[in-house]
Amino acid sequence: MIVSSNLTPGKNGLKGWTADDVVNVLKKGIDKDGNALCPPMPFGPNGAFGGLTASDALDIATYITTLAPADSDIIPLCVAPAAPPAGGASSGGAPGAAV
Ligand code: HEM
């Protein structure tokens, strides 16, 4: 099963994330710890979110950082596939990589 992440600063969420960290997810598909994300979020240079302007990405990210904490017992367990070569496949990665 594919599940999204808790985007609030609650349990299993984005505690300590800055707006720039969220921008990096949207524009680059890289999380706060420098790890690649799993699909199906359309992140990164080859995904829809990669086409956001810097200003729009920052606006979305700034909003995300204002969310009140809500706890989640869901722990994302996916391990992202290796990044495709530059200019290679889409950001989607291998289907079904998430659990
Ligand atoms: C503006 C809209 C969105 C924002 C701001 C957003 C933000 C984020 C962020 C910051 C993370 C990283 C969380 C972490 O590493 O702990 C994340 C993960 C994730 N998002 Fe999104 N997201 C958005 C839309 C979507 C959409 C449209 C989908 C699915 C179609 C999606 C699916 C996921 C999934 C499955 C993960 C977990 C990926 C992993 O654990 O590697 N997101 N999202």
PDB file of C-alpha atoms and ligand atoms in Angstrom:
ATOM      1  CA  MET A   1       0.000   0.000   0.000  1.00  0.00           C
ATOM      2  CA  ILE A   2       1.251   3.460  -0.854  1.00  0.00           C
ATOM      3  CA  VAL A   3       0.694   6.119   1.770  1.00  0.00           C
ATOM      4  CA  SER A   4       1.565   9.776   1.836  1.00  0.00           C
ATOM      5  CA  SER A   5       3.517  11.256   4.694  1.00  0.00           C
ATOM      6  CA  ASN A   6       2.173  13.201   7.633  1.00  0.00           C
ATOM      7  CA  LEU A   7       2.807  16.768   6.481  1.00  0.00           C
ATOM      8  CA  THR A   8       2.183  18.266   9.914  1.00  0.00           C
ATOM      9  CA  PRO A   9       4.866  18.496  12.624  1.00  0.00           C
ATOM     10  CA  GLY A  10       3.088  15.807  14.663  1.00  0.00           C
ATOM     11  CA  LYS A  11       4.195  12.209  15.272  1.00  0.00           C
ATOM     12  CA  ASN A  12       5.829  10.735  12.147  1.00  0.00           C
ATOM     13  CA  GLY A  13       5.554  14.126  10.506  1.00  0.00           C
ATOM     14  CA  LEU A  14       7.727  17.004   9.407  1.00  0.00           C
ATOM     15  CA  LYS A  15       8.991  18.207  12.785  1.00  0.00           C
ATOM     16  CA  GLY A  16      11.980  20.483  12.287  1.00  0.00           C
ATOM     17  CA  TRP A  17      11.456  20.876   8.559  1.00  0.00           C
ATOM     18  CA  THR A  18      11.888  24.348   7.101  1.00  0.00           C
ATOM     19  CA  ALA A  19      10.026  25.702   4.089  1.00  0.00           C
ATOM     20  CA  ASP A  20      13.248  25.255   2.102  1.00  0.00           C
ATOM     21  CA  ASP A  21      13.262  21.550   3.036  1.00  0.00           C
ATOM     22  CA  VAL A  22       9.746  21.190   1.597  1.00  0.00           C
ATOM     23  CA  VAL A  23      10.763  23.123  -1.525  1.00  0.00           C
ATOM     24  CA  ASN A  24      13.572  20.601  -2.022  1.00  0.00           C
ATOM     25  CA  VAL A  25      11.010  17.773  -1.929  1.00  0.00           C
ATOM     26  CA  LEU A  26       8.806  19.476  -4.505  1.00  0.00           C
ATOM     27  CA  LYS A  27      11.529  20.698  -6.858  1.00  0.00           C
ATOM     28  CA  LYS A  28      14.199  18.024  -6.393  1.00  0.00           C
ATOM     29  CA  GLY A  29      12.502  15.001  -4.807  1.00  0.00           C
ATOM     30  CA  ILE A  30      15.047  15.020  -1.991  1.00  0.00           C
ATOM     31  CA  ASP A  31      13.999  14.847   1.661  1.00  0.00           C
ATOM     32  CA  LYS A  32      15.445  16.672   4.660  1.00  0.00           C
ATOM     33  CA  ASP A  33      18.087  13.970   5.143  1.00  0.00           C
ATOM     34  CA  GLY A  34      19.137  14.023   1.496  1.00  0.00           C
ATOM     35  CA  ASN A  35      17.293  10.817   0.570  1.00  0.00           C
ATOM     36  CA  ALA A  36      15.269  10.406  -2.608  1.00  0.00           C
ATOM     37  CA  LEU A  37      11.494  10.055  -2.240  1.00  0.00           C
ATOM     38  CA  CYS A  38       9.334   7.228  -3.503  1.00  0.00           C
ATOM     39  CA  PRO A  39       6.626   7.650  -6.110  1.00  0.00           C
ATOM     40  CA  PRO A  40       3.874   8.455  -6.877  1.00  0.00           C
ATOM     41  CA  MET A  41       4.306  12.050  -5.789  1.00  0.00           C
ATOM     42  CA  PRO A  42       5.122  14.027  -8.966  1.00  0.00           C
ATOM     43  CA  PHE A  43       8.272  15.610  -7.549  1.00  0.00           C
ATOM     44  CA  GLY A  44      11.559  16.609  -9.068  1.00  0.00           C
ATOM     45  CA  PRO A  45      12.754  18.031 -12.342  1.00  0.00           C
ATOM     46  CA  ASN A  46      10.830  15.492 -14.417  1.00  0.00           C
ATOM     47  CA  GLY A  47       7.620  15.647 -12.362  1.00  0.00           C
ATOM     48  CA  ALA A  48       4.810  18.186 -12.323  1.00  0.00           C
ATOM     49  CA  PHE A  49       5.980  19.759  -9.067  1.00  0.00           C
ATOM     50  CA  GLY A  50       9.446  20.288 -10.531  1.00  0.00           C
ATOM     51  CA  GLY A  51       7.842  22.770 -12.905  1.00  0.00           C
ATOM     52  CA  LEU A  52       6.594  24.995 -10.091  1.00  0.00           C
ATOM     53  CA  THR A  53       8.175  28.419 -10.060  1.00  0.00           C
ATOM     54  CA  ALA A  54      10.497  28.979  -7.123  1.00  0.00           C
ATOM     55  CA  SER A  55       7.999  31.479  -5.755  1.00  0.00           C
ATOM     56  CA  ASP A  56       5.009  29.130  -5.999  1.00  0.00           C
ATOM     57  CA  ALA A  57       6.958  26.221  -4.490  1.00  0.00           C
ATOM     58  CA  LEU A  58       8.003  28.431  -1.584  1.00  0.00           C
ATOM     59  CA  ASP A  59       4.411  29.617  -1.076  1.00  0.00           C
ATOM     60  CA  ILE A  60       3.174  25.999  -0.868  1.00  0.00           C
ATOM     61  CA  ALA A  61       6.053  25.034   1.405  1.00  0.00           C
ATOM     62  CA  THR A  62       5.515  28.019   3.670  1.00  0.00           C
ATOM     63  CA  TYR A  63       1.860  27.029   4.065  1.00  0.00           C
ATOM     64  CA  ILE A  64       2.852  23.449   4.923  1.00  0.00           C
ATOM     65  CA  THR A  65       5.056  24.718   7.744  1.00  0.00           C
ATOM     66  CA  THR A  66       2.062  26.503   9.313  1.00  0.00           C
ATOM     67  CA  LEU A  67       0.032  23.300   9.809  1.00  0.00           C
ATOM     68  CA  ALA A  68      -0.868  22.408  13.363  1.00  0.00           C
ATOM     69  CA  PRO A  69       0.615  19.141  14.609  1.00  0.00           C
ATOM     70  CA  ALA A  70      -1.484  16.024  14.037  1.00  0.00           C
ATOM     71  CA  ASP A  71      -0.151  12.629  15.049  1.00  0.00           C
ATOM     72  CA  SER A  72       0.029   9.695  12.651  1.00  0.00           C
ATOM     73  CA  ASP A  73       0.827   6.062  13.330  1.00  0.00           C
ATOM     74  CA  ILE A  74       1.742   5.519   9.700  1.00  0.00           C
ATOM     75  CA  ILE A  75       5.451   5.149   9.104  1.00  0.00           C
ATOM     76  CA  PRO A  76       6.475   5.412   5.440  1.00  0.00           C
ATOM     77  CA  LEU A  77       8.441   2.251   4.753  1.00  0.00           C
ATOM     78  CA  CYS A  78       9.363   2.723   1.150  1.00  0.00           C
ATOM     79  CA  VAL A  79      12.949   2.759  -0.001  1.00  0.00           C
ATOM     80  CA  ALA A  80      13.336   4.915  -3.056  1.00  0.00           C
ATOM     81  CA  PRO A  81      14.894   3.365  -6.145  1.00  0.00           C
ATOM     82  CA  ALA A  82      18.252   4.657  -7.211  1.00  0.00           C
ATOM     83  CA  ALA A  83      18.042   8.017  -8.899  1.00  0.00           C
ATOM     84  CA  PRO A  84      17.870   7.779 -12.689  1.00  0.00           C
ATOM     85  CA  PRO A  85      20.827   9.075 -14.656  1.00  0.00           C
ATOM     86  CA  ALA A  86      20.742  12.769 -15.453  1.00  0.00           C
ATOM     87  CA  GLY A  87      18.326  13.367 -18.289  1.00  0.00           C
ATOM     88  CA  GLY A  88      17.059   9.810 -17.953  1.00  0.00           C
ATOM     89  CA  ALA A  89      13.751   8.332 -16.881  1.00  0.00           C
ATOM     90  CA  SER A  90      10.893  10.278 -15.308  1.00  0.00           C
ATOM     91  CA  SER A  91      10.842  10.998 -11.592  1.00  0.00           C
ATOM     92  CA  GLY A  92       8.344   8.222 -11.024  1.00  0.00           C
ATOM     93  CA  GLY A  93      10.908   5.530 -10.355  1.00  0.00           C
ATOM     94  CA  ALA A  94       9.951   1.879 -10.187  1.00  0.00           C
ATOM     95  CA  PRO A  95       6.195   1.306  -9.771  1.00  0.00           C
ATOM     96  CA  GLY A  96       5.247  -0.480  -6.622  1.00  0.00           C
ATOM     97  CA  ALA A  97       8.405   0.459  -4.776  1.00  0.00           C
ATOM     98  CA  ALA A  98       6.394   1.877  -1.916  1.00  0.00           C
ATOM     99  CA  VAL A  99       4.651  -0.336   0.616  1.00  0.00           C
TER     100      VAL A  99
HETATM  101  C1  HEM B   1       1.401  20.366  -2.866  1.00  0.00           C
HETATM  102  C2  HEM B   1       1.219  19.055  -2.649  1.00  0.00           C
HETATM  103  C3  HEM B   1       2.176  18.198  -1.869  1.00  0.00           C
HETATM  104  C4  HEM B   1       3.101  18.534  -0.924  1.00  0.00           C
HETATM  105  C5  HEM B   1       3.443  19.917  -0.355  1.00  0.00           C
HETATM  106  C6  HEM B   1       3.755  17.318  -0.510  1.00  0.00           C
HETATM  107  C7  HEM B   1       4.781  17.254   0.411  1.00  0.00           C
HETATM  108  C8  HEM B   1       5.444  16.098   0.759  1.00  0.00           C
HETATM  109  C9  HEM B   1       6.603  16.031   1.599  1.00  0.00           C
HETATM  110  C10 HEM B   1       7.285  17.241   2.259  1.00  0.00           C
HETATM  111  C11 HEM B   1       6.958  14.732   1.710  1.00  0.00           C
HETATM  112  C12 HEM B   1       8.183  14.165   2.453  1.00  0.00           C
HETATM  113  C13 HEM B   1       7.811  13.676   3.803  1.00  0.00           C
HETATM  114  C14 HEM B   1       8.957  12.945   4.485  1.00  0.00           C
HETATM  115  O1  HEM B   1       9.996  12.650   3.873  1.00  0.00           O
HETATM  116  O2  HEM B   1       8.806  12.633   5.690  1.00  0.00           O
HETATM  117  C15 HEM B   1       6.001  13.957   0.950  1.00  0.00           C
HETATM  118  C16 HEM B   1       6.000  12.582   0.827  1.00  0.00           C
HETATM  119  C17 HEM B   1       5.109  11.856   0.082  1.00  0.00           C
HETATM  120  N1  HEM B   1       4.130  12.347  -0.733  1.00  0.00           N
HETATM  121 FE1  HEM B   1       3.715  14.290  -1.018  1.00  0.00          FE
HETATM  122  N2  HEM B   1       3.207  16.265  -1.206  1.00  0.00           N
HETATM  123  C18 HEM B   1       2.253  16.757  -2.047  1.00  0.00           C
HETATM  124  C19 HEM B   1       1.493  16.027  -2.952  1.00  0.00           C
HETATM  125  C20 HEM B   1       1.523  14.661  -3.107  1.00  0.00           C
HETATM  126  C21 HEM B   1       0.756  13.915  -4.081  1.00  0.00           C
HETATM  127  C22 HEM B   1      -0.148  14.556  -5.137  1.00  0.00           C
HETATM  128  C23 HEM B   1       1.010  12.602  -3.856  1.00  0.00           C
HETATM  129  C24 HEM B   1       0.504  11.356  -4.544  1.00  0.00           C
HETATM  130  C25 HEM B   1      -0.085  11.350  -5.731  1.00  0.00           C
HETATM  131  C26 HEM B   1       1.953  12.526  -2.754  1.00  0.00           C
HETATM  132  C27 HEM B   1       2.441  11.357  -2.215  1.00  0.00           C
HETATM  133  C28 HEM B   1       3.471  11.295  -1.302  1.00  0.00           C
HETATM  134  C29 HEM B   1       4.040  10.046  -0.820  1.00  0.00           C
HETATM  135  C30 HEM B   1       3.606   8.622  -1.194  1.00  0.00           C
HETATM  136  C31 HEM B   1       5.068  10.406   0.051  1.00  0.00           C
HETATM  137  C32 HEM B   1       6.020   9.455   0.803  1.00  0.00           C
HETATM  138  C33 HEM B   1       7.227   9.239  -0.071  1.00  0.00           C
HETATM  139  C34 HEM B   1       8.364   8.518   0.655  1.00  0.00           C
HETATM  140  O3  HEM B   1       8.196   8.160   1.830  1.00  0.00           O
HETATM  141  O4  HEM B   1       9.436   8.330   0.052  1.00  0.00           O
HETATM  142  N3  HEM B   1       2.250  13.792  -2.331  1.00  0.00           N
HETATM  143  N4  HEM B   1       5.098  14.821   0.372  1.00  0.00           N
END
